[in-house]
mmCIF file with all atom_site columns, C-alpha atoms in Angstrom:
data_model
loop_
_atom_site.group_PDB
_atom_site.id
_atom_site.type_symbol
_atom_site.label_atom_id
_atom_site.label_alt_id
_atom_site.label_comp_id
_atom_site.label_asym_id
_atom_site.label_entity_id
_atom_site.label_seq_id
_atom_site.pdbx_PDB_ins_code
_atom_site.Cartn_x
_atom_site.Cartn_y
_atom_site.Cartn_z
_atom_site.occupancy
_atom_site.B_iso_or_equiv
_atom_site.pdbx_formal_charge
_atom_site.auth_seq_id
_atom_site.auth_comp_id
_atom_site.auth_asym_id
_atom_site.auth_atom_id
_atom_site.pdbx_PDB_model_num
ATOM 1   C CA . UNK R 1 1   ? 0.000  0.000  0.000  1.00 45.00 ? 899  UNK R CA 1
ATOM 2   C CA . UNK R 1 2   ? 1.045  3.606  -0.530 1.00 50.00 ? 900  UNK R CA 1
ATOM 3   C CA . UNK R 1 3   ? 2.712  5.351  2.438  1.00 49.00 ? 901  UNK R CA 1
ATOM 4   C CA . UNK R 1 4   ? 0.623  7.776  4.431  1.00 48.00 ? 902  UNK R CA 1
ATOM 5   C CA . UNK R 1 5   ? 1.229  11.419 3.672  1.00 47.00 ? 903  UNK R CA 1
ATOM 6   C CA . UNK R 1 6   ? 1.663  13.656 6.674  1.00 47.00 ? 904  UNK R CA 1
ATOM 7   C CA . UNK R 1 7   ? 0.767  17.282 6.106  1.00 46.00 ? 905  UNK R CA 1
ATOM 8   C CA . UNK R 1 8   ? 1.546  19.675 8.931  1.00 46.00 ? 906  UNK R CA 1
ATOM 9   C CA . UNK R 1 9   ? 0.989  23.416 8.769  1.00 44.00 ? 907  UNK R CA 1
ATOM 10  C CA . UNK R 1 10  ? 2.570  25.610 11.394 1.00 43.00 ? 908  UNK R CA 1
ATOM 11  C CA . UNK R 1 11  ? 2.223  29.363 11.362 1.00 41.00 ? 909  UNK R CA 1
ATOM 12  C CA . UNK R 1 12  ? 4.979  31.504 12.740 1.00 41.00 ? 910  UNK R CA 1
ATOM 13  C CA . UNK R 1 13  ? 4.609  31.955 16.466 1.00 40.00 ? 911  UNK R CA 1
ATOM 14  C CA . UNK R 1 14  ? 5.139  35.186 18.345 1.00 39.00 ? 912  UNK R CA 1
ATOM 15  C CA . UNK R 1 15  ? 7.413  33.187 20.644 1.00 41.00 ? 913  UNK R CA 1
ATOM 16  C CA . UNK R 1 16  ? 10.805 33.457 18.962 1.00 42.00 ? 914  UNK R CA 1
ATOM 17  C CA . UNK R 1 17  ? 12.004 30.205 20.516 1.00 44.00 ? 915  UNK R CA 1
ATOM 18  C CA . UNK R 1 18  ? 9.242  27.933 19.227 1.00 55.00 ? 916  UNK R CA 1
ATOM 19  C CA . UNK R 1 19  ? 10.254 24.592 17.756 1.00 66.00 ? 917  UNK R CA 1
ATOM 20  C CA . UNK R 1 20  ? 8.409  22.533 15.174 1.00 73.00 ? 918  UNK R CA 1
ATOM 21  C CA . UNK R 1 21  ? 9.269  19.385 17.147 1.00 77.00 ? 919  UNK R CA 1
ATOM 22  C CA . UNK R 1 22  ? 9.607  19.716 20.902 1.00 74.00 ? 920  UNK R CA 1
ATOM 23  C CA . UNK R 1 23  ? 11.138 16.770 22.777 1.00 74.00 ? 921  UNK R CA 1
ATOM 24  C CA . UNK R 1 24  ? 12.025 16.098 26.390 1.00 70.00 ? 922  UNK R CA 1
ATOM 25  C CA . UNK R 1 25  ? 15.692 15.749 27.330 1.00 61.00 ? 923  UNK R CA 1
ATOM 26  C CA . UNK R 1 26  ? 15.747 11.958 26.950 1.00 61.00 ? 924  UNK R CA 1
ATOM 27  C CA . UNK R 1 27  ? 13.218 11.650 24.119 1.00 72.00 ? 925  UNK R CA 1
ATOM 28  C CA . UNK R 1 28  ? 13.901 11.002 20.439 1.00 75.00 ? 926  UNK R CA 1
ATOM 29  C CA . UNK R 1 29  ? 11.907 11.083 17.232 1.00 81.00 ? 927  UNK R CA 1
ATOM 30  C CA . UNK R 1 30  ? 12.179 9.475  13.817 1.00 83.00 ? 928  UNK R CA 1
ATOM 31  C CA . UNK R 1 31  ? 10.255 10.694 10.742 1.00 82.00 ? 929  UNK R CA 1
ATOM 32  C CA . UNK R 1 32  ? 9.897  8.183  7.919  1.00 84.00 ? 930  UNK R CA 1
ATOM 33  C CA . UNK R 1 33  ? 8.708  9.047  4.402  1.00 82.00 ? 931  UNK R CA 1
ATOM 34  C CA . UNK R 1 34  ? 7.384  12.449 5.475  1.00 83.00 ? 932  UNK R CA 1
ATOM 35  C CA . UNK R 1 35  ? 7.211  15.680 3.508  1.00 78.00 ? 933  UNK R CA 1
ATOM 36  C CA . UNK R 1 36  ? 7.604  19.066 5.209  1.00 74.00 ? 934  UNK R CA 1
ATOM 37  C CA . UNK R 1 37  ? 6.812  22.237 3.296  1.00 72.00 ? 935  UNK R CA 1
ATOM 38  C CA . UNK R 1 38  ? 5.555  25.799 3.747  1.00 67.00 ? 936  UNK R CA 1
ATOM 39  C CA . UNK R 1 39  ? 6.304  25.876 7.465  1.00 64.00 ? 937  UNK R CA 1
ATOM 40  C CA . UNK R 1 40  ? 7.906  28.684 9.442  1.00 59.00 ? 938  UNK R CA 1
ATOM 41  C CA . UNK R 1 41  ? 9.599  28.172 12.777 1.00 57.00 ? 939  UNK R CA 1
ATOM 42  C CA . UNK R 1 42  ? 12.523 29.342 14.862 1.00 51.00 ? 940  UNK R CA 1
ATOM 43  C CA . UNK R 1 43  ? 13.992 25.837 15.111 1.00 60.00 ? 941  UNK R CA 1
ATOM 44  C CA . UNK R 1 44  ? 12.914 22.573 13.546 1.00 69.00 ? 942  UNK R CA 1
ATOM 45  C CA . UNK R 1 45  ? 13.603 20.644 16.731 1.00 72.00 ? 943  UNK R CA 1
ATOM 46  C CA . UNK R 1 46  ? 14.918 21.432 20.171 1.00 65.00 ? 944  UNK R CA 1
ATOM 47  C CA . UNK R 1 47  ? 16.705 18.059 20.128 1.00 69.00 ? 945  UNK R CA 1
ATOM 48  C CA . UNK R 1 48  ? 18.217 15.780 17.531 1.00 71.00 ? 946  UNK R CA 1
ATOM 49  C CA . UNK R 1 49  ? 15.747 13.957 15.288 1.00 76.00 ? 947  UNK R CA 1
ATOM 50  C CA . UNK R 1 50  ? 16.241 11.374 12.554 1.00 78.00 ? 948  UNK R CA 1
ATOM 51  C CA . UNK R 1 51  ? 14.854 11.758 9.045  1.00 74.00 ? 949  UNK R CA 1
ATOM 52  C CA . UNK R 1 52  ? 14.460 8.671  6.846  1.00 78.00 ? 950  UNK R CA 1
ATOM 53  C CA . UNK R 1 53  ? 13.406 9.159  3.221  1.00 78.00 ? 951  UNK R CA 1
ATOM 54  C CA . UNK R 1 54  ? 11.936 12.588 3.983  1.00 76.00 ? 952  UNK R CA 1
ATOM 55  C CA . UNK R 1 55  ? 11.719 15.725 1.900  1.00 73.00 ? 953  UNK R CA 1
ATOM 56  C CA . UNK R 1 56  ? 11.632 19.309 3.143  1.00 66.00 ? 954  UNK R CA 1
ATOM 57  C CA . UNK R 1 57  ? 11.889 22.791 1.760  1.00 62.00 ? 955  UNK R CA 1
ATOM 58  C CA . UNK R 1 58  ? 14.450 25.436 2.672  1.00 47.00 ? 956  UNK R CA 1
ATOM 59  C CA . UNK R 1 59  ? 12.561 27.079 5.525  1.00 45.00 ? 957  UNK R CA 1
ATOM 60  C CA . UNK R 1 60  ? 14.783 25.607 8.201  1.00 40.00 ? 958  UNK R CA 1
ATOM 61  C CA . UNK R 1 61  ? 16.339 28.247 10.445 1.00 38.00 ? 959  UNK R CA 1
ATOM 62  C CA . UNK R 1 62  ? 19.629 28.018 12.296 1.00 36.00 ? 960  UNK R CA 1
ATOM 63  C CA . UNK R 1 63  ? 19.224 24.532 13.728 1.00 37.00 ? 961  UNK R CA 1
ATOM 64  C CA . UNK R 1 64  ? 19.056 22.427 10.566 1.00 39.00 ? 962  UNK R CA 1
ATOM 65  C CA . UNK R 1 65  ? 22.176 20.687 11.824 1.00 39.00 ? 963  UNK R CA 1
ATOM 66  C CA . UNK R 1 66  ? 19.997 19.049 14.480 1.00 42.00 ? 964  UNK R CA 1
ATOM 67  C CA . UNK R 1 67  ? 18.685 16.724 11.777 1.00 41.00 ? 965  UNK R CA 1
ATOM 68  C CA . UNK R 1 68  ? 20.725 13.568 11.406 1.00 43.00 ? 966  UNK R CA 1
ATOM 69  C CA . UNK R 1 69  ? 21.387 11.747 8.176  1.00 39.00 ? 967  UNK R CA 1
ATOM 70  C CA . UNK R 1 70  ? 18.912 9.112  6.995  1.00 37.00 ? 968  UNK R CA 1
ATOM 71  C CA . UNK R 1 71  ? 21.416 6.522  8.190  1.00 44.00 ? 969  UNK R CA 1
ATOM 72  C CA . UNK R 1 72  ? 21.705 6.926  11.988 1.00 45.00 ? 970  UNK R CA 1
ATOM 73  C CA . UNK R 1 73  ? 24.699 4.574  12.063 1.00 50.00 ? 971  UNK R CA 1
ATOM 74  C CA . UNK R 1 74  ? 26.722 6.831  9.760  1.00 55.00 ? 972  UNK R CA 1
ATOM 75  C CA . UNK R 1 75  ? 28.996 9.192  11.671 1.00 63.00 ? 973  UNK R CA 1
ATOM 76  C CA . UNK R 1 76  ? 29.464 12.732 10.448 1.00 80.00 ? 974  UNK R CA 1
ATOM 77  C CA . UNK R 1 77  ? 32.810 13.521 8.864  1.00 89.00 ? 975  UNK R CA 1
ATOM 78  C CA . UNK R 1 78  ? 35.373 15.966 10.266 1.00 93.00 ? 976  UNK R CA 1
ATOM 79  C CA . UNK R 1 79  ? 34.435 18.831 7.936  1.00 93.00 ? 977  UNK R CA 1
ATOM 80  C CA . UNK R 1 80  ? 30.740 18.538 8.792  1.00 92.00 ? 978  UNK R CA 1
ATOM 81  C CA . UNK R 1 81  ? 31.492 18.529 12.530 1.00 94.00 ? 979  UNK R CA 1
ATOM 82  C CA . UNK R 1 82  ? 33.625 21.664 12.185 1.00 95.00 ? 980  UNK R CA 1
ATOM 83  C CA . UNK R 1 83  ? 30.983 23.326 10.004 1.00 93.00 ? 981  UNK R CA 1
ATOM 84  C CA . UNK R 1 84  ? 28.308 22.556 12.601 1.00 93.00 ? 982  UNK R CA 1
ATOM 85  C CA . UNK R 1 85  ? 30.624 23.945 15.277 1.00 96.00 ? 983  UNK R CA 1
ATOM 86  C CA . UNK R 1 86  ? 30.824 27.238 13.347 1.00 95.00 ? 984  UNK R CA 1
ATOM 87  C CA . UNK R 1 87  ? 27.016 27.310 13.062 1.00 94.00 ? 985  UNK R CA 1
ATOM 88  C CA . UNK R 1 88  ? 26.660 26.770 16.793 1.00 95.00 ? 986  UNK R CA 1
ATOM 89  C CA . UNK R 1 89  ? 29.158 29.554 17.551 1.00 96.00 ? 987  UNK R CA 1
ATOM 90  C CA . UNK R 1 90  ? 27.198 31.887 15.285 1.00 94.00 ? 988  UNK R CA 1
ATOM 91  C CA . UNK R 1 91  ? 23.946 30.931 16.987 1.00 93.00 ? 989  UNK R CA 1
ATOM 92  C CA . UNK R 1 92  ? 25.591 31.400 20.383 1.00 95.00 ? 990  UNK R CA 1
ATOM 93  C CA . UNK R 1 93  ? 26.529 34.955 19.398 1.00 94.00 ? 991  UNK R CA 1
ATOM 94  C CA . UNK R 1 94  ? 22.889 35.587 18.443 1.00 91.00 ? 992  UNK R CA 1
ATOM 95  C CA . UNK R 1 95  ? 21.678 34.227 21.782 1.00 92.00 ? 993  UNK R CA 1
ATOM 96  C CA . UNK R 1 96  ? 24.225 36.311 23.711 1.00 92.00 ? 994  UNK R CA 1
ATOM 97  C CA . UNK R 1 97  ? 23.219 39.452 21.809 1.00 91.00 ? 995  UNK R CA 1
ATOM 98  C CA . UNK R 1 98  ? 19.575 38.753 22.495 1.00 86.00 ? 996  UNK R CA 1
ATOM 99  C CA . UNK R 1 99  ? 20.188 38.248 26.207 1.00 87.00 ? 997  UNK R CA 1
ATOM 100 C CA . UNK R 1 100 ? 22.379 41.373 26.440 1.00 88.00 ? 998  UNK R CA 1
ATOM 101 C CA . UNK R 1 101 ? 19.943 43.604 24.566 1.00 84.00 ? 999  UNK R CA 1
ATOM 102 C CA . UNK R 1 102 ? 17.796 46.205 26.259 1.00 71.00 ? 1000 UNK R CA 1
ATOM 103 C CA . UNK R 1 103 ? 14.597 44.396 25.290 1.00 74.00 ? 1001 UNK R CA 1
ATOM 104 C CA . UNK R 1 104 ? 12.876 42.735 28.211 1.00 82.00 ? 1002 UNK R CA 1
ATOM 105 C CA . UNK R 1 105 ? 12.038 39.027 28.012 1.00 84.00 ? 1003 UNK R CA 1
ATOM 106 C CA . UNK R 1 106 ? 9.623  37.252 30.298 1.00 87.00 ? 1004 UNK R CA 1
ATOM 107 C CA . UNK R 1 107 ? 10.900 34.400 32.439 1.00 89.00 ? 1005 UNK R CA 1
ATOM 108 C CA . UNK R 1 108 ? 9.297  31.726 30.250 1.00 88.00 ? 1006 UNK R CA 1
ATOM 109 C CA . UNK R 1 109 ? 11.212 33.027 27.224 1.00 87.00 ? 1007 UNK R CA 1
ATOM 110 C CA . UNK R 1 110 ? 14.446 33.200 29.223 1.00 90.00 ? 1008 UNK R CA 1
ATOM 111 C CA . UNK R 1 111 ? 13.944 29.614 30.374 1.00 89.00 ? 1009 UNK R CA 1
ATOM 112 C CA . UNK R 1 112 ? 13.254 28.426 26.831 1.00 87.00 ? 1010 UNK R CA 1
ATOM 113 C CA . UNK R 1 113 ? 16.293 30.269 25.501 1.00 90.00 ? 1011 UNK R CA 1
ATOM 114 C CA . UNK R 1 114 ? 18.509 28.661 28.147 1.00 91.00 ? 1012 UNK R CA 1
ATOM 115 C CA . UNK R 1 115 ? 17.055 25.255 27.273 1.00 90.00 ? 1013 UNK R CA 1
ATOM 116 C CA . UNK R 1 116 ? 17.626 25.783 23.547 1.00 88.00 ? 1014 UNK R CA 1
ATOM 117 C CA . UNK R 1 117 ? 21.198 26.917 24.199 1.00 93.00 ? 1015 UNK R CA 1
ATOM 118 C CA . UNK R 1 118 ? 21.907 23.838 26.313 1.00 92.00 ? 1016 UNK R CA 1
ATOM 119 C CA . UNK R 1 119 ? 20.436 21.481 23.723 1.00 89.00 ? 1017 UNK R CA 1
ATOM 120 C CA . UNK R 1 120 ? 22.349 23.197 20.938 1.00 92.00 ? 1018 UNK R CA 1
ATOM 121 C CA . UNK R 1 121 ? 25.674 22.357 22.619 1.00 95.00 ? 1019 UNK R CA 1
ATOM 122 C CA . UNK R 1 122 ? 24.450 18.941 23.733 1.00 92.00 ? 1020 UNK R CA 1
ATOM 123 C CA . UNK R 1 123 ? 23.534 18.041 20.151 1.00 90.00 ? 1021 UNK R CA 1
ATOM 124 C CA . UNK R 1 124 ? 26.932 19.135 18.876 1.00 93.00 ? 1022 UNK R CA 1
ATOM 125 C CA . UNK R 1 125 ? 28.609 17.119 21.643 1.00 93.00 ? 1023 UNK R CA 1
ATOM 126 C CA . UNK R 1 126 ? 26.622 14.042 20.569 1.00 90.00 ? 1024 UNK R CA 1
ATOM 127 C CA . UNK R 1 127 ? 27.781 14.567 16.978 1.00 90.00 ? 1025 UNK R CA 1
ATOM 128 C CA . UNK R 1 128 ? 31.407 14.869 18.153 1.00 93.00 ? 1026 UNK R CA 1
ATOM 129 C CA . UNK R 1 129 ? 30.982 11.719 20.232 1.00 91.00 ? 1027 UNK R CA 1
ATOM 130 C CA . UNK R 1 130 ? 29.558 9.824  17.257 1.00 88.00 ? 1028 UNK R CA 1
ATOM 131 C CA . UNK R 1 131 ? 32.550 10.910 15.163 1.00 92.00 ? 1029 UNK R CA 1
ATOM 132 C CA . UNK R 1 132 ? 35.041 9.850  17.834 1.00 93.00 ? 1030 UNK R CA 1
ATOM 133 C CA . UNK R 1 133 ? 33.357 6.465  18.197 1.00 90.00 ? 1031 UNK R CA 1
ATOM 134 C CA . UNK R 1 134 ? 33.896 5.864  14.490 1.00 89.00 ? 1032 UNK R CA 1
ATOM 135 C CA . UNK R 1 135 ? 37.495 7.122  14.316 1.00 92.00 ? 1033 UNK R CA 1
ATOM 136 C CA . UNK R 1 136 ? 39.310 6.308  17.581 1.00 93.00 ? 1034 UNK R CA 1
ATOM 137 C CA . UNK R 1 137 ? 40.719 2.882  18.313 1.00 93.00 ? 1035 UNK R CA 1
ATOM 138 C CA . UNK R 1 138 ? 38.946 0.720  20.895 1.00 92.00 ? 1036 UNK R CA 1
ATOM 139 C CA . UNK R 1 139 ? 41.480 1.239  23.675 1.00 94.00 ? 1037 UNK R CA 1
ATOM 140 C CA . UNK R 1 140 ? 41.482 5.018  23.335 1.00 94.00 ? 1038 UNK R CA 1
ATOM 141 C CA . UNK R 1 141 ? 37.682 5.063  23.167 1.00 92.00 ? 1039 UNK R CA 1
ATOM 142 C CA . UNK R 1 142 ? 37.364 2.983  26.340 1.00 93.00 ? 1040 UNK R CA 1
ATOM 143 C CA . UNK R 1 143 ? 39.514 5.495  28.237 1.00 94.00 ? 1041 UNK R CA 1
ATOM 144 C CA . UNK R 1 144 ? 37.490 8.369  26.804 1.00 94.00 ? 1042 UNK R CA 1
ATOM 145 C CA . UNK R 1 145 ? 34.182 6.684  27.771 1.00 93.00 ? 1043 UNK R CA 1
ATOM 146 C CA . UNK R 1 146 ? 35.276 6.512  31.412 1.00 94.00 ? 1044 UNK R CA 1
ATOM 147 C CA . UNK R 1 147 ? 36.304 10.162 31.286 1.00 94.00 ? 1045 UNK R CA 1
ATOM 148 C CA . UNK R 1 148 ? 32.980 11.092 29.655 1.00 93.00 ? 1046 UNK R CA 1
ATOM 149 C CA . UNK R 1 149 ? 30.917 9.251  32.277 1.00 92.00 ? 1047 UNK R CA 1
ATOM 150 C CA . UNK R 1 150 ? 32.768 11.108 35.021 1.00 95.00 ? 1048 UNK R CA 1
ATOM 151 C CA . UNK R 1 151 ? 32.158 14.419 33.248 1.00 95.00 ? 1049 UNK R CA 1
ATOM 152 C CA . UNK R 1 152 ? 28.418 13.675 32.845 1.00 93.00 ? 1050 UNK R CA 1
ATOM 153 C CA . UNK R 1 153 ? 28.059 13.122 36.603 1.00 93.00 ? 1051 UNK R CA 1
ATOM 154 C CA . UNK R 1 154 ? 29.963 16.334 37.322 1.00 95.00 ? 1052 UNK R CA 1
ATOM 155 C CA . UNK R 1 155 ? 27.796 18.284 34.861 1.00 94.00 ? 1053 UNK R CA 1
ATOM 156 C CA . UNK R 1 156 ? 24.550 16.955 36.343 1.00 93.00 ? 1054 UNK R CA 1
ATOM 157 C CA . UNK R 1 157 ? 25.750 17.808 39.855 1.00 94.00 ? 1055 UNK R CA 1
ATOM 158 C CA . UNK R 1 158 ? 26.769 21.315 38.752 1.00 95.00 ? 1056 UNK R CA 1
ATOM 159 C CA . UNK R 1 159 ? 23.333 21.878 37.215 1.00 94.00 ? 1057 UNK R CA 1
ATOM 160 C CA . UNK R 1 160 ? 21.534 20.784 40.384 1.00 94.00 ? 1058 UNK R CA 1
ATOM 161 C CA . UNK R 1 161 ? 23.824 22.848 42.580 1.00 96.00 ? 1059 UNK R CA 1
ATOM 162 C CA . UNK R 1 162 ? 23.319 25.933 40.403 1.00 95.00 ? 1060 UNK R CA 1
ATOM 163 C CA . UNK R 1 163 ? 19.542 25.655 40.659 1.00 94.00 ? 1061 UNK R CA 1
ATOM 164 C CA . UNK R 1 164 ? 19.417 24.779 44.369 1.00 94.00 ? 1062 UNK R CA 1
ATOM 165 C CA . UNK R 1 165 ? 19.024 28.398 45.518 1.00 93.00 ? 1063 UNK R CA 1
ATOM 166 C CA . UNK R 1 166 ? 16.085 28.821 43.097 1.00 94.00 ? 1064 UNK R CA 1
ATOM 167 C CA . UNK R 1 167 ? 14.362 25.476 43.766 1.00 92.00 ? 1065 UNK R CA 1
ATOM 168 C CA . UNK R 1 168 ? 10.689 25.661 42.923 1.00 90.00 ? 1066 UNK R CA 1
ATOM 169 C CA . UNK R 1 169 ? 11.060 29.154 41.490 1.00 92.00 ? 1067 UNK R CA 1
ATOM 170 C CA . UNK R 1 170 ? 10.508 30.314 37.940 1.00 91.00 ? 1068 UNK R CA 1
ATOM 171 C CA . UNK R 1 171 ? 14.241 31.004 37.445 1.00 94.00 ? 1069 UNK R CA 1
ATOM 172 C CA . UNK R 1 172 ? 15.384 27.478 38.335 1.00 93.00 ? 1070 UNK R CA 1
ATOM 173 C CA . UNK R 1 173 ? 15.285 26.051 34.770 1.00 92.00 ? 1071 UNK R CA 1
ATOM 174 C CA . UNK R 1 174 ? 17.184 29.026 33.359 1.00 94.00 ? 1072 UNK R CA 1
ATOM 175 C CA . UNK R 1 175 ? 19.940 28.768 35.971 1.00 95.00 ? 1073 UNK R CA 1
ATOM 176 C CA . UNK R 1 176 ? 20.262 24.988 35.653 1.00 95.00 ? 1074 UNK R CA 1
ATOM 177 C CA . UNK R 1 177 ? 20.341 24.962 31.862 1.00 94.00 ? 1075 UNK R CA 1
ATOM 178 C CA . UNK R 1 178 ? 22.752 27.890 31.893 1.00 95.00 ? 1076 UNK R CA 1
ATOM 179 C CA . UNK R 1 179 ? 25.174 25.864 34.015 1.00 96.00 ? 1077 UNK R CA 1
ATOM 180 C CA . UNK R 1 180 ? 24.642 22.823 31.797 1.00 95.00 ? 1078 UNK R CA 1
ATOM 181 C CA . UNK R 1 181 ? 25.245 24.844 28.655 1.00 96.00 ? 1079 UNK R CA 1
ATOM 182 C CA . UNK R 1 182 ? 28.504 26.293 29.981 1.00 96.00 ? 1080 UNK R CA 1
ATOM 183 C CA . UNK R 1 183 ? 29.794 22.877 31.022 1.00 96.00 ? 1081 UNK R CA 1
ATOM 184 C CA . UNK R 1 184 ? 28.720 21.195 27.783 1.00 96.00 ? 1082 UNK R CA 1
ATOM 185 C CA . UNK R 1 185 ? 30.290 23.902 25.658 1.00 97.00 ? 1083 UNK R CA 1
ATOM 186 C CA . UNK R 1 186 ? 33.626 23.535 27.479 1.00 97.00 ? 1084 UNK R CA 1
ATOM 187 C CA . UNK R 1 187 ? 33.532 19.763 27.081 1.00 97.00 ? 1085 UNK R CA 1
ATOM 188 C CA . UNK R 1 188 ? 32.606 19.956 23.402 1.00 97.00 ? 1086 UNK R CA 1
ATOM 189 C CA . UNK R 1 189 ? 35.335 22.465 22.616 1.00 97.00 ? 1087 UNK R CA 1
ATOM 190 C CA . UNK R 1 190 ? 37.885 20.416 24.541 1.00 97.00 ? 1088 UNK R CA 1
ATOM 191 C CA . UNK R 1 191 ? 37.079 17.294 22.468 1.00 97.00 ? 1089 UNK R CA 1
ATOM 192 C CA . UNK R 1 192 ? 37.050 19.231 19.192 1.00 97.00 ? 1090 UNK R CA 1
ATOM 193 C CA . UNK R 1 193 ? 40.395 20.842 19.987 1.00 96.00 ? 1091 UNK R CA 1
ATOM 194 C CA . UNK R 1 194 ? 42.010 17.571 21.044 1.00 95.00 ? 1092 UNK R CA 1
ATOM 195 C CA . UNK R 1 195 ? 40.668 15.143 18.469 1.00 95.00 ? 1093 UNK R CA 1
ATOM 196 C CA . UNK R 1 196 ? 39.207 16.988 15.479 1.00 94.00 ? 1094 UNK R CA 1
ATOM 197 C CA . UNK R 1 197 ? 40.884 20.327 14.764 1.00 85.00 ? 1095 UNK R CA 1
#
């Protein structure tokens, strides 16, 4: 039988941080044989998604690198990783300018921006990790895995500690994701500098 055709229409939201696909921190999504067209959004997805045999127009903004290849087992090459790193740095500059501007943002928008920033770096880190898994020898990767697991625990502790003074308050997500973003950026840049550049 013919595949089902999914047609989704999304009008541009007044919230500048809206995502077409919004996933929880440990969620994932796969789109198979879907067509996306005539949609406007700030980001396609706040986390990495997989596209298999899909078509889409050119309306993706800034975060198109969050979309993996149709083959999830295929690691990105060095040039693509470095290109995505440049895109993330550019987006980081935009976020910093937005946060340092005189325009006032409500707390919900600040929280969403912090979350998007964290996920931006987390996605790039996952891409770097995928590349390293495909290029490093087994012994070197085993050592790096132990180091990475230790770093993950330290990052999660730092995020909780940062938000402890704001527990239950509206600022808690912003503070926690801000700490997570800073830690993840440092880790990502360390791995890129050591193994890729």
